[in-house]
Amino acid sequence: SQKIEQNSEALNIQEGKTATLTCNYTNYSPAYLQWYRQDPGRGPVFLLLIRENEKEKRKERLKVTFDTTLKQSLFHITASQPADSATYLCALERGGATNKLIFGTGTLLAVQP
Amino acid sequence: DTAVSQTPKYLVTQMGNDKSIKCEQNLGHDTMYWYKQDSKKFLKIMFSYNNKELIINETVPNRFSPKSPDKAHLNLHINSLELGDSAVYFCASSQGIGNEKLFFGSGTQLSVL
C-alpha cells in the first residue's frame, strides 16, 4: 500500500527565510498531489494541487514541485512569517473515480520572529 | 457562513455508549467524507459518499455506520464505543470525485472514557 513520509520533526526557521517541506512516497505514482495547512483545533485547509505531468505550481509565496522519478514533492514558503506557523500535510490520490486522498502525517512548521 | 459544519465540537462519553456526529455542507458539493485523525495526527479516510451513494468504505469496524439523507448531509453513528475510538473526526466535502480539493469541517473531538 502507499506510504507517505513527511519530516517527522518540527521545522524551525527564522522569519523572512524560505521554508522547505518534504513529502516522499513509495509504491505507485499518484495522479496528483495536494498540500494542506492545519492549525491547532481546526480542520485542514487546501493550499495547492499539482498533477503528475506538472513539475511546479505557484501561488503567491507558495511553491510546490513534483518529481515522479524521485517520488517526492517539495513545498516551499518564501519570505516566511510567524503566521505561517502550522502543520502542513501532503496528500496523494492514485486517480480514478474515488477521490481517495491518502494523507501524510504532516510537518509542524514554526517561524520565529 | 460556515461551509462545512459538524456537531458537536466535543463529545465525551463512556465505553459502550452509542453516539452520533452530524455534518452539513452548504457548498453545493456532491461528495462528502469522514476522516479520523488519531493522537499522532495521522488523518485516515473512513467513508465517502457521492450523491448519497457510498463510494469509499475503508476497513472500519461495522460499529461505525454513516448515513447520508441528502447530498448536503453526512452523519456518522458509532455503536458500542471503545477506548480506541477516541480521536478527532473530520467531515469534508468536494465538488465531485477525482482530482478535487477537499473542504474540511473543524472536527469533533471524541473522548471515550
mmCIF file with all atom_site columns, C-alpha atoms in Angstrom:
data_model
loop_
_atom_site.group_PDB
_atom_site.id
_atom_site.type_symbol
_atom_site.label_atom_id
_atom_site.label_alt_id
_atom_site.label_comp_id
_atom_site.label_asym_id
_atom_site.label_entity_id
_atom_site.label_seq_id
_atom_site.pdbx_PDB_ins_code
_atom_site.Cartn_x
_atom_site.Cartn_y
_atom_site.Cartn_z
_atom_site.occupancy
_atom_site.B_iso_or_equiv
_atom_site.pdbx_formal_charge
_atom_site.auth_seq_id
_atom_site.auth_comp_id
_atom_site.auth_asym_id
_atom_site.auth_atom_id
_atom_site.pdbx_PDB_model_num
ATOM 1   C CA . SER A 1 1   ? 0.000   0.000  0.000   1.00 0.00 ? 1   SER A CA 1
ATOM 2   C CA . GLN A 1 2   ? 1.035   3.598  -0.462  1.00 0.00 ? 2   GLN A CA 1
ATOM 3   C CA . LYS A 1 3   ? 3.234   5.061  2.239   1.00 0.00 ? 3   LYS A CA 1
ATOM 4   C CA . ILE A 1 4   ? 3.811   8.786  2.615   1.00 0.00 ? 4   ILE A CA 1
ATOM 5   C CA . GLU A 1 5   ? 6.617   10.274 4.653   1.00 0.00 ? 5   GLU A CA 1
ATOM 6   C CA . GLN A 1 6   ? 6.959   13.851 5.759   1.00 0.00 ? 6   GLN A CA 1
ATOM 7   C CA . ASN A 1 7   ? 9.579   15.407 8.033   1.00 0.00 ? 7   ASN A CA 1
ATOM 8   C CA . SER A 1 8   ? 8.578   13.920 11.353  1.00 0.00 ? 8   SER A CA 1
ATOM 9   C CA . GLU A 1 9   ? 10.374  16.572 13.371  1.00 0.00 ? 9   GLU A CA 1
ATOM 10  C CA . ALA A 1 10  ? 9.283   20.154 13.624  1.00 0.00 ? 10  ALA A CA 1
ATOM 11  C CA . LEU A 1 11  ? 10.917  22.621 11.273  1.00 0.00 ? 11  LEU A CA 1
ATOM 12  C CA . ASN A 1 12  ? 12.059  25.831 12.933  1.00 0.00 ? 12  ASN A CA 1
ATOM 13  C CA . ILE A 1 13  ? 13.081  28.755 10.770  1.00 0.00 ? 13  ILE A CA 1
ATOM 14  C CA . GLN A 1 14  ? 13.611  32.489 11.102  1.00 0.00 ? 14  GLN A CA 1
ATOM 15  C CA . GLU A 1 15  ? 11.107  34.953 9.743   1.00 0.00 ? 15  GLU A CA 1
ATOM 16  C CA . GLY A 1 16  ? 11.928  36.021 6.217   1.00 0.00 ? 16  GLY A CA 1
ATOM 17  C CA . LYS A 1 17  ? 13.665  32.763 5.299   1.00 0.00 ? 17  LYS A CA 1
ATOM 18  C CA . THR A 1 18  ? 12.328  30.137 2.907   1.00 0.00 ? 18  THR A CA 1
ATOM 19  C CA . ALA A 1 19  ? 10.761  27.069 4.485   1.00 0.00 ? 19  ALA A CA 1
ATOM 20  C CA . THR A 1 20  ? 11.082  23.818 2.542   1.00 0.00 ? 20  THR A CA 1
ATOM 21  C CA . LEU A 1 21  ? 8.962   20.830 3.484   1.00 0.00 ? 21  LEU A CA 1
ATOM 22  C CA . THR A 1 22  ? 9.388   17.369 2.013   1.00 0.00 ? 22  THR A CA 1
ATOM 23  C CA . CYS A 1 23  ? 6.865   14.713 1.068   1.00 0.00 ? 23  CYS A CA 1
ATOM 24  C CA . ASN A 1 24  ? 8.176   11.332 -0.070  1.00 0.00 ? 24  ASN A CA 1
ATOM 25  C CA . TYR A 1 25  ? 6.033   8.456  -1.210  1.00 0.00 ? 25  TYR A CA 1
ATOM 26  C CA . THR A 1 26  ? 6.608   4.819  -2.034  1.00 0.00 ? 26  THR A CA 1
ATOM 27  C CA . ASN A 1 27  ? 4.789   2.462  -4.334  1.00 0.00 ? 27  ASN A CA 1
ATOM 28  C CA . TYR A 1 28  ? 2.630   3.780  -7.152  1.00 0.00 ? 28  TYR A CA 1
ATOM 29  C CA . SER A 1 29  ? 2.928   7.252  -8.606  1.00 0.00 ? 29  SER A CA 1
ATOM 30  C CA . PRO A 1 30  ? -0.103  9.355  -7.732  1.00 0.00 ? 30  PRO A CA 1
ATOM 31  C CA . ALA A 1 31  ? -2.202  11.066 -10.373 1.00 0.00 ? 31  ALA A CA 1
ATOM 32  C CA . TYR A 1 32  ? -1.919  14.222 -8.345  1.00 0.00 ? 32  TYR A CA 1
ATOM 33  C CA . LEU A 1 33  ? -0.749  15.545 -5.047  1.00 0.00 ? 33  LEU A CA 1
ATOM 34  C CA . GLN A 1 34  ? -2.212  18.155 -2.719  1.00 0.00 ? 34  GLN A CA 1
ATOM 35  C CA . TRP A 1 35  ? -0.889  20.246 0.157   1.00 0.00 ? 35  TRP A CA 1
ATOM 36  C CA . TYR A 1 36  ? -2.993  21.348 3.123   1.00 0.00 ? 36  TYR A CA 1
ATOM 37  C CA . ARG A 1 37  ? -2.417  23.532 6.139   1.00 0.00 ? 37  ARG A CA 1
ATOM 38  C CA . GLN A 1 38  ? -3.784  22.579 9.554   1.00 0.00 ? 38  GLN A CA 1
ATOM 39  C CA . ASP A 1 39  ? -3.903  24.883 12.565  1.00 0.00 ? 39  ASP A CA 1
ATOM 40  C CA . PRO A 1 40  ? -4.448  23.531 16.117  1.00 0.00 ? 40  PRO A CA 1
ATOM 41  C CA . GLY A 1 41  ? -8.092  22.645 16.741  1.00 0.00 ? 41  GLY A CA 1
ATOM 42  C CA . ARG A 1 42  ? -9.057  23.232 13.114  1.00 0.00 ? 42  ARG A CA 1
ATOM 43  C CA . GLY A 1 43  ? -9.610  21.159 10.021  1.00 0.00 ? 43  GLY A CA 1
ATOM 44  C CA . PRO A 1 44  ? -7.069  21.050 7.176   1.00 0.00 ? 44  PRO A CA 1
ATOM 45  C CA . VAL A 1 45  ? -7.304  23.853 4.620   1.00 0.00 ? 45  VAL A CA 1
ATOM 46  C CA . PHE A 1 46  ? -6.434  23.234 0.968   1.00 0.00 ? 46  PHE A CA 1
ATOM 47  C CA . LEU A 1 47  ? -3.416  25.154 -0.391  1.00 0.00 ? 47  LEU A CA 1
ATOM 48  C CA . LEU A 1 48  ? -2.228  23.737 -3.704  1.00 0.00 ? 48  LEU A CA 1
ATOM 49  C CA . LEU A 1 49  ? -2.768  20.844 -6.101  1.00 0.00 ? 49  LEU A CA 1
ATOM 50  C CA . ILE A 1 50  ? -0.187  19.604 -8.593  1.00 0.00 ? 50  ILE A CA 1
ATOM 51  C CA . ARG A 1 51  ? -0.724  16.935 -11.256 1.00 0.00 ? 51  ARG A CA 1
ATOM 52  C CA . GLU A 1 52  ? 1.726   14.208 -12.212 1.00 0.00 ? 52  GLU A CA 1
ATOM 53  C CA . ASN A 1 53  ? 2.522   15.897 -15.532 1.00 0.00 ? 53  ASN A CA 1
ATOM 54  C CA . GLU A 1 54  ? 3.322   19.219 -13.833 1.00 0.00 ? 54  GLU A CA 1
ATOM 55  C CA . LYS A 1 55  ? 6.764   19.942 -12.455 1.00 0.00 ? 55  LYS A CA 1
ATOM 56  C CA . GLU A 1 56  ? 5.947   23.048 -10.457 1.00 0.00 ? 56  GLU A CA 1
ATOM 57  C CA . LYS A 1 57  ? 2.998   25.094 -9.220  1.00 0.00 ? 57  LYS A CA 1
ATOM 58  C CA . ARG A 1 58  ? 2.999   28.516 -7.585  1.00 0.00 ? 58  ARG A CA 1
ATOM 59  C CA . LYS A 1 59  ? 0.524   30.563 -5.586  1.00 0.00 ? 59  LYS A CA 1
ATOM 60  C CA . GLU A 1 60  ? 1.692   33.825 -4.059  1.00 0.00 ? 60  GLU A CA 1
ATOM 61  C CA . ARG A 1 61  ? 4.529   32.903 -1.638  1.00 0.00 ? 61  ARG A CA 1
ATOM 62  C CA . LEU A 1 62  ? 3.919   29.171 -2.031  1.00 0.00 ? 62  LEU A CA 1
ATOM 63  C CA . LYS A 1 63  ? 5.606   26.833 -4.496  1.00 0.00 ? 63  LYS A CA 1
ATOM 64  C CA . VAL A 1 64  ? 5.168   23.099 -4.939  1.00 0.00 ? 64  VAL A CA 1
ATOM 65  C CA . THR A 1 65  ? 7.328   20.789 -7.017  1.00 0.00 ? 65  THR A CA 1
ATOM 66  C CA . PHE A 1 66  ? 6.560   17.230 -8.029  1.00 0.00 ? 66  PHE A CA 1
ATOM 67  C CA . ASP A 1 67  ? 9.306   14.811 -9.075  1.00 0.00 ? 67  ASP A CA 1
ATOM 68  C CA . THR A 1 68  ? 7.840   11.459 -10.075 1.00 0.00 ? 68  THR A CA 1
ATOM 69  C CA . THR A 1 69  ? 11.318  9.985  -10.601 1.00 0.00 ? 69  THR A CA 1
ATOM 70  C CA . LEU A 1 70  ? 12.405  10.762 -7.060  1.00 0.00 ? 70  LEU A CA 1
ATOM 71  C CA . LYS A 1 71  ? 8.832   10.120 -5.794  1.00 0.00 ? 71  LYS A CA 1
ATOM 72  C CA . GLN A 1 72  ? 8.972   13.382 -3.964  1.00 0.00 ? 72  GLN A CA 1
ATOM 73  C CA . SER A 1 73  ? 7.187   16.691 -3.606  1.00 0.00 ? 73  SER A CA 1
ATOM 74  C CA . LEU A 1 74  ? 8.720   19.780 -2.084  1.00 0.00 ? 74  LEU A CA 1
ATOM 75  C CA . PHE A 1 75  ? 6.643   22.581 -0.605  1.00 0.00 ? 75  PHE A CA 1
ATOM 76  C CA . HIS A 1 76  ? 8.271   25.997 -0.286  1.00 0.00 ? 76  HIS A CA 1
ATOM 77  C CA . ILE A 1 77  ? 7.116   29.092 1.577   1.00 0.00 ? 77  ILE A CA 1
ATOM 78  C CA . THR A 1 78  ? 9.201   32.111 0.679   1.00 0.00 ? 78  THR A CA 1
ATOM 79  C CA . ALA A 1 79  ? 9.588   35.160 2.936   1.00 0.00 ? 79  ALA A CA 1
ATOM 80  C CA . SER A 1 80  ? 8.073   33.135 5.773   1.00 0.00 ? 80  SER A CA 1
ATOM 81  C CA . GLN A 1 81  ? 6.097   34.890 8.506   1.00 0.00 ? 81  GLN A CA 1
ATOM 82  C CA . PRO A 1 82  ? 5.145   33.811 12.052  1.00 0.00 ? 82  PRO A CA 1
ATOM 83  C CA . ALA A 1 83  ? 1.556   33.496 10.748  1.00 0.00 ? 83  ALA A CA 1
ATOM 84  C CA . ASP A 1 84  ? 2.769   30.647 8.516   1.00 0.00 ? 84  ASP A CA 1
ATOM 85  C CA . SER A 1 85  ? 3.380   28.525 11.619  1.00 0.00 ? 85  SER A CA 1
ATOM 86  C CA . ALA A 1 86  ? 1.133   25.461 11.330  1.00 0.00 ? 86  ALA A CA 1
ATOM 87  C CA . THR A 1 87  ? 1.200   21.788 10.384  1.00 0.00 ? 87  THR A CA 1
ATOM 88  C CA . TYR A 1 88  ? 1.448   21.133 6.660   1.00 0.00 ? 88  TYR A CA 1
ATOM 89  C CA . LEU A 1 89  ? 0.040   17.916 5.216   1.00 0.00 ? 89  LEU A CA 1
ATOM 90  C CA . CYS A 1 90  ? 0.639   16.386 1.826   1.00 0.00 ? 90  CYS A CA 1
ATOM 91  C CA . ALA A 1 91  ? -1.965  14.088 0.325   1.00 0.00 ? 91  ALA A CA 1
ATOM 92  C CA . LEU A 1 92  ? -1.900  11.816 -2.696  1.00 0.00 ? 92  LEU A CA 1
ATOM 93  C CA . GLU A 1 93  ? -4.552  10.351 -4.913  1.00 0.00 ? 93  GLU A CA 1
ATOM 94  C CA . ARG A 1 94  ? -3.975  7.472  -7.250  1.00 0.00 ? 94  ARG A CA 1
ATOM 95  C CA . GLY A 1 95  ? -6.611  8.578  -9.679  1.00 0.00 ? 95  GLY A CA 1
ATOM 96  C CA . GLY A 1 96  ? -9.840  7.011  -10.788 1.00 0.00 ? 96  GLY A CA 1
ATOM 97  C CA . ALA A 1 97  ? -13.345 7.700  -9.665  1.00 0.00 ? 97  ALA A CA 1
ATOM 98  C CA . THR A 1 98  ? -12.947 7.672  -5.909  1.00 0.00 ? 98  THR A CA 1
ATOM 99  C CA . ASN A 1 99  ? -11.057 10.809 -4.799  1.00 0.00 ? 99  ASN A CA 1
ATOM 100 C CA . LYS A 1 100 ? -9.469  8.693  -2.090  1.00 0.00 ? 100 LYS A CA 1
ATOM 101 C CA . LEU A 1 101 ? -6.847  11.013 -0.643  1.00 0.00 ? 101 LEU A CA 1
ATOM 102 C CA . ILE A 1 102 ? -4.095  9.428  1.423   1.00 0.00 ? 102 ILE A CA 1
ATOM 103 C CA . PHE A 1 103 ? -2.518  11.886 3.839   1.00 0.00 ? 103 PHE A CA 1
ATOM 104 C CA . GLY A 1 104 ? 0.968   12.089 5.259   1.00 0.00 ? 104 GLY A CA 1
ATOM 105 C CA . THR A 1 105 ? 1.451   12.696 8.980   1.00 0.00 ? 105 THR A CA 1
ATOM 106 C CA . GLY A 1 106 ? 2.365   16.314 8.433   1.00 0.00 ? 106 GLY A CA 1
ATOM 107 C CA . THR A 1 107 ? 5.254   18.576 9.307   1.00 0.00 ? 107 THR A CA 1
ATOM 108 C CA . LEU A 1 108 ? 4.980   21.187 12.027  1.00 0.00 ? 108 LEU A CA 1
ATOM 109 C CA . LEU A 1 109 ? 6.489   24.466 10.875  1.00 0.00 ? 109 LEU A CA 1
ATOM 110 C CA . ALA A 1 110 ? 7.427   27.113 13.437  1.00 0.00 ? 110 ALA A CA 1
ATOM 111 C CA . VAL A 1 111 ? 8.509   30.508 12.105  1.00 0.00 ? 111 VAL A CA 1
ATOM 112 C CA . GLN A 1 112 ? 10.355  32.520 14.715  1.00 0.00 ? 112 GLN A CA 1
ATOM 113 C CA . PRO A 1 113 ? 10.045  36.331 14.659  1.00 0.00 ? 113 PRO A CA 1
ATOM 114 C CA . ASP B 2 1   ? -21.494 31.195 6.879   1.00 0.00 ? 1   ASP B CA 1
ATOM 115 C CA . THR B 2 2   ? -19.567 28.050 7.711   1.00 0.00 ? 2   THR B CA 1
ATOM 116 C CA . ALA B 2 3   ? -19.036 25.935 4.589   1.00 0.00 ? 3   ALA B CA 1
ATOM 117 C CA . VAL B 2 4   ? -18.735 22.531 6.300   1.00 0.00 ? 4   VAL B CA 1
ATOM 118 C CA . SER B 2 5   ? -20.145 22.385 9.794   1.00 0.00 ? 5   SER B CA 1
ATOM 119 C CA . GLN B 2 6   ? -20.149 19.443 12.142  1.00 0.00 ? 6   GLN B CA 1
ATOM 120 C CA . THR B 2 7   ? -21.656 18.963 15.569  1.00 0.00 ? 7   THR B CA 1
ATOM 121 C CA . PRO B 2 8   ? -20.858 18.511 18.312  1.00 0.00 ? 8   PRO B CA 1
ATOM 122 C CA . LYS B 2 9   ? -17.398 20.063 18.622  1.00 0.00 ? 9   LYS B CA 1
ATOM 123 C CA . TYR B 2 10  ? -16.616 17.932 21.679  1.00 0.00 ? 10  TYR B CA 1
ATOM 124 C CA . LEU B 2 11  ? -18.080 14.592 22.689  1.00 0.00 ? 11  LEU B CA 1
ATOM 125 C CA . VAL B 2 12  ? -17.188 12.893 25.960  1.00 0.00 ? 12  VAL B CA 1
ATOM 126 C CA . THR B 2 13  ? -18.841 9.567  26.654  1.00 0.00 ? 13  THR B CA 1
ATOM 127 C CA . GLN B 2 14  ? -18.494 6.248  28.402  1.00 0.00 ? 14  GLN B CA 1
ATOM 128 C CA . MET B 2 15  ? -17.402 2.978  26.814  1.00 0.00 ? 15  MET B CA 1
ATOM 129 C CA . GLY B 2 16  ? -20.292 1.014  25.403  1.00 0.00 ? 16  GLY B CA 1
ATOM 130 C CA . ASN B 2 17  ? -22.440 4.037  24.595  1.00 0.00 ? 17  ASN B CA 1
ATOM 131 C CA . ASP B 2 18  ? -23.823 4.883  21.157  1.00 0.00 ? 18  ASP B CA 1
ATOM 132 C CA . LYS B 2 19  ? -23.221 8.365  19.752  1.00 0.00 ? 19  LYS B CA 1
ATOM 133 C CA . SER B 2 20  ? -23.729 10.325 16.529  1.00 0.00 ? 20  SER B CA 1
ATOM 134 C CA . ILE B 2 21  ? -21.857 13.138 14.823  1.00 0.00 ? 21  ILE B CA 1
ATOM 135 C CA . LYS B 2 22  ? -23.640 15.307 12.285  1.00 0.00 ? 22  LYS B CA 1
ATOM 136 C CA . CYS B 2 23  ? -22.203 17.099 9.270   1.00 0.00 ? 23  CYS B CA 1
ATOM 137 C CA . GLU B 2 24  ? -23.687 19.571 6.837   1.00 0.00 ? 24  GLU B CA 1
ATOM 138 C CA . GLN B 2 25  ? -22.169 21.419 3.885   1.00 0.00 ? 25  GLN B CA 1
ATOM 139 C CA . ASN B 2 26  ? -23.655 24.463 2.170   1.00 0.00 ? 26  ASN B CA 1
ATOM 140 C CA . LEU B 2 27  ? -21.245 24.467 -0.777  1.00 0.00 ? 27  LEU B CA 1
ATOM 141 C CA . GLY B 2 28  ? -23.493 22.526 -3.129  1.00 0.00 ? 28  GLY B CA 1
ATOM 142 C CA . HIS B 2 29  ? -20.909 19.748 -3.328  1.00 0.00 ? 29  HIS B CA 1
ATOM 143 C CA . ASP B 2 30  ? -21.773 16.234 -4.484  1.00 0.00 ? 30  ASP B CA 1
ATOM 144 C CA . THR B 2 31  ? -19.252 14.311 -2.381  1.00 0.00 ? 31  THR B CA 1
ATOM 145 C CA . MET B 2 32  ? -18.781 14.072 1.381   1.00 0.00 ? 32  MET B CA 1
ATOM 146 C CA . TYR B 2 33  ? -16.284 12.234 3.570   1.00 0.00 ? 33  TYR B CA 1
ATOM 147 C CA . TRP B 2 34  ? -15.486 11.157 7.091   1.00 0.00 ? 34  TRP B CA 1
ATOM 148 C CA . TYR B 2 35  ? -11.846 11.164 8.180   1.00 0.00 ? 35  TYR B CA 1
ATOM 149 C CA . LYS B 2 36  ? -10.370 10.096 11.506  1.00 0.00 ? 36  LYS B CA 1
ATOM 150 C CA . GLN B 2 37  ? -7.278  11.822 12.957  1.00 0.00 ? 37  GLN B CA 1
ATOM 151 C CA . ASP B 2 38  ? -5.538  9.915  15.716  1.00 0.00 ? 38  ASP B CA 1
ATOM 152 C CA . SER B 2 39  ? -3.321  11.196 18.513  1.00 0.00 ? 39  SER B CA 1
ATOM 153 C CA . LYS B 2 40  ? -0.301  11.147 16.184  1.00 0.00 ? 40  LYS B CA 1
ATOM 154 C CA . LYS B 2 41  ? -2.176  13.457 13.809  1.00 0.00 ? 41  LYS B CA 1
ATOM 155 C CA . PHE B 2 42  ? -2.476  10.771 11.134  1.00 0.00 ? 42  PHE B CA 1
ATOM 156 C CA . LEU B 2 43  ? -5.545  11.557 9.023   1.00 0.00 ? 43  LEU B CA 1
ATOM 157 C CA . LYS B 2 44  ? -7.221  8.500  7.565   1.00 0.00 ? 44  LYS B CA 1
ATOM 158 C CA . ILE B 2 45  ? -10.278 8.222  5.359   1.00 0.00 ? 45  ILE B CA 1
ATOM 159 C CA . MET B 2 46  ? -13.196 6.198  6.660   1.00 0.00 ? 46  MET B CA 1
ATOM 160 C CA . PHE B 2 47  ? -16.096 6.730  4.270   1.00 0.00 ? 47  PHE B CA 1
ATOM 161 C CA . SER B 2 48  ? -17.078 8.717  1.222   1.00 0.00 ? 48  SER B CA 1
ATOM 162 C CA . TYR B 2 49  ? -20.486 9.366  -0.315  1.00 0.00 ? 49  TYR B CA 1
ATOM 163 C CA . ASN B 2 50  ? -21.236 10.770 -3.737  1.00 0.00 ? 50  ASN B CA 1
ATOM 164 C CA . ASN B 2 51  ? -24.801 11.949 -4.261  1.00 0.00 ? 51  ASN B CA 1
ATOM 165 C CA . LYS B 2 52  ? -25.917 9.896  -1.286  1.00 0.00 ? 52  LYS B CA 1
ATOM 166 C CA . GLU B 2 53  ? -24.201 6.725  -2.567  1.00 0.00 ? 53  GLU B CA 1
ATOM 167 C CA . LEU B 2 54  ? -21.382 5.070  -0.651  1.00 0.00 ? 54  LEU B CA 1
ATOM 168 C CA . ILE B 2 55  ? -18.225 5.010  -2.807  1.00 0.00 ? 55  ILE B CA 1
ATOM 169 C CA . ILE B 2 56  ? -15.442 4.528  -0.276  1.00 0.00 ? 56  ILE B CA 1
ATOM 170 C CA . ASN B 2 57  ? -15.714 2.229  2.702   1.00 0.00 ? 57  ASN B CA 1
ATOM 171 C CA . GLU B 2 58  ? -12.327 1.649  4.286   1.00 0.00 ? 58  GLU B CA 1
ATOM 172 C CA . THR B 2 59  ? -11.557 -1.084 6.782   1.00 0.00 ? 59  THR B CA 1
ATOM 173 C CA . VAL B 2 60  ? -13.670 0.351  9.544   1.00 0.00 ? 60  VAL B CA 1
ATOM 174 C CA . PRO B 2 61  ? -15.418 -1.690 12.264  1.00 0.00 ? 61  PRO B CA 1
ATOM 175 C CA . ASN B 2 62  ? -19.077 -2.156 11.456  1.00 0.00 ? 62  ASN B CA 1
ATOM 176 C CA . ARG B 2 63  ? -19.873 -0.340 14.693  1.00 0.00 ? 63  ARG B CA 1
ATOM 177 C CA . PHE B 2 64  ? -19.407 2.758  12.535  1.00 0.00 ? 64  PHE B CA 1
ATOM 178 C CA . SER B 2 65  ? -22.336 3.472  10.250  1.00 0.00 ? 65  SER B CA 1
ATOM 179 C CA . PRO B 2 66  ? -22.515 6.525  8.010   1.00 0.00 ? 66  PRO B CA 1
ATOM 180 C CA . LYS B 2 67  ? -25.819 7.862  6.718   1.00 0.00 ? 67  LYS B CA 1
ATOM 181 C CA . SER B 2 68  ? -26.424 10.426 4.013   1.00 0.00 ? 68  SER B CA 1
ATOM 182 C CA . PRO B 2 69  ? -30.064 11.575 3.969   1.00 0.00 ? 69  PRO B CA 1
ATOM 183 C CA . ASP B 2 70  ? -29.269 14.017 1.156   1.00 0.00 ? 70  ASP B CA 1
ATOM 184 C CA . LYS B 2 71  ? -26.101 15.182 -0.553  1.00 0.00 ? 71  LYS B CA 1
ATOM 185 C CA . ALA B 2 72  ? -25.689 18.119 1.846   1.00 0.00 ? 72  ALA B CA 1
ATOM 186 C CA . HIS B 2 73  ? -25.615 15.924 4.945   1.00 0.00 ? 73  HIS B CA 1
ATOM 187 C CA . LEU B 2 74  ? -23.461 13.042 6.102   1.00 0.00 ? 74  LEU B CA 1
ATOM 188 C CA . ASN B 2 75  ? -23.847 11.720 9.627   1.00 0.00 ? 75  ASN B CA 1
ATOM 189 C CA . LEU B 2 76  ? -21.746 9.186  11.484  1.00 0.00 ? 76  LEU B CA 1
ATOM 190 C CA . HIS B 2 77  ? -23.234 6.868  14.059  1.00 0.00 ? 77  HIS B CA 1
ATOM 191 C CA . ILE B 2 78  ? -20.977 4.850  16.328  1.00 0.00 ? 78  ILE B CA 1
ATOM 192 C CA . ASN B 2 79  ? -22.285 1.914  18.366  1.00 0.00 ? 79  ASN B CA 1
ATOM 193 C CA . SER B 2 80  ? -20.709 0.363  21.447  1.00 0.00 ? 80  SER B CA 1
ATOM 194 C CA . LEU B 2 81  ? -17.935 2.937  21.744  1.00 0.00 ? 81  LEU B CA 1
ATOM 195 C CA . GLU B 2 82  ? -14.471 1.695  22.672  1.00 0.00 ? 82  GLU B CA 1
ATOM 196 C CA . LEU B 2 83  ? -11.453 3.465  24.152  1.00 0.00 ? 83  LEU B CA 1
ATOM 197 C CA . GLY B 2 84  ? -9.655  3.186  20.809  1.00 0.00 ? 84  GLY B CA 1
ATOM 198 C CA . ASP B 2 85  ? -12.366 5.228  19.116  1.00 0.00 ? 85  ASP B CA 1
ATOM 199 C CA . SER B 2 86  ? -11.061 8.336  20.865  1.00 0.00 ? 86  SER B CA 1
ATOM 200 C CA . ALA B 2 87  ? -9.840  10.663 18.120  1.00 0.00 ? 87  ALA B CA 1
ATOM 201 C CA . VAL B 2 88  ? -10.802 13.746 16.166  1.00 0.00 ? 88  VAL B CA 1
ATOM 202 C CA . TYR B 2 89  ? -13.337 13.026 13.426  1.00 0.00 ? 89  TYR B CA 1
ATOM 203 C CA . PHE B 2 90  ? -13.421 15.359 10.434  1.00 0.00 ? 90  PHE B CA 1
ATOM 204 C CA . CYS B 2 91  ? -16.152 15.725 7.900   1.00 0.00 ? 91  CYS B CA 1
ATOM 205 C CA . ALA B 2 92  ? -15.169 17.035 4.455   1.00 0.00 ? 92  ALA B CA 1
ATOM 206 C CA . SER B 2 93  ? -16.745 17.706 1.091   1.00 0.00 ? 93  SER B CA 1
ATOM 207 C CA . SER B 2 94  ? -15.645 18.155 -2.517  1.00 0.00 ? 94  SER B CA 1
ATOM 208 C CA . GLN B 2 95  ? -17.317 19.265 -5.729  1.00 0.00 ? 95  GLN B CA 1
ATOM 209 C CA . GLY B 2 96  ? -17.078 15.839 -7.311  1.00 0.00 ? 96  GLY B CA 1
ATOM 210 C CA . ILE B 2 97  ? -14.838 12.805 -7.264  1.00 0.00 ? 97  ILE B CA 1
ATOM 211 C CA . GLY B 2 98  ? -11.300 12.590 -8.598  1.00 0.00 ? 98  GLY B CA 1
ATOM 212 C CA . ASN B 2 99  ? -8.878  15.498 -8.835  1.00 0.00 ? 99  ASN B CA 1
ATOM 213 C CA . GLU B 2 100 ? -10.767 17.587 -6.305  1.00 0.00 ? 100 GLU B CA 1
ATOM 214 C CA . LYS B 2 101 ? -9.733  19.624 -3.305  1.00 0.00 ? 101 LYS B CA 1
ATOM 215 C CA . LEU B 2 102 ? -11.411 18.889 -0.004  1.00 0.00 ? 102 LEU B CA 1
ATOM 216 C CA . PHE B 2 103 ? -13.124 21.332 2.312   1.00 0.00 ? 103 PHE B CA 1
ATOM 217 C CA . PHE B 2 104 ? -12.963 20.201 5.932   1.00 0.00 ? 104 PHE B CA 1
ATOM 218 C CA . GLY B 2 105 ? -15.119 20.913 8.948   1.00 0.00 ? 105 GLY B CA 1
ATOM 219 C CA . SER B 2 106 ? -13.486 21.955 12.206  1.00 0.00 ? 106 SER B CA 1
ATOM 220 C CA . GLY B 2 107 ? -13.625 18.460 13.677  1.00 0.00 ? 107 GLY B CA 1
ATOM 221 C CA . THR B 2 108 ? -15.314 16.604 16.538  1.00 0.00 ? 108 THR B CA 1
ATOM 222 C CA . GLN B 2 109 ? -13.068 15.641 19.421  1.00 0.00 ? 109 GLN B CA 1
ATOM 223 C CA . LEU B 2 110 ? -14.394 12.304 20.696  1.00 0.00 ? 110 LEU B CA 1
ATOM 224 C CA . SER B 2 111 ? -13.172 11.104 24.083  1.00 0.00 ? 111 SER B CA 1
ATOM 225 C CA . VAL B 2 112 ? -14.261 7.671  25.262  1.00 0.00 ? 112 VAL B CA 1
ATOM 226 C CA . LEU B 2 113 ? -13.734 7.091  28.984  1.00 0.00 ? 113 LEU B CA 1
#
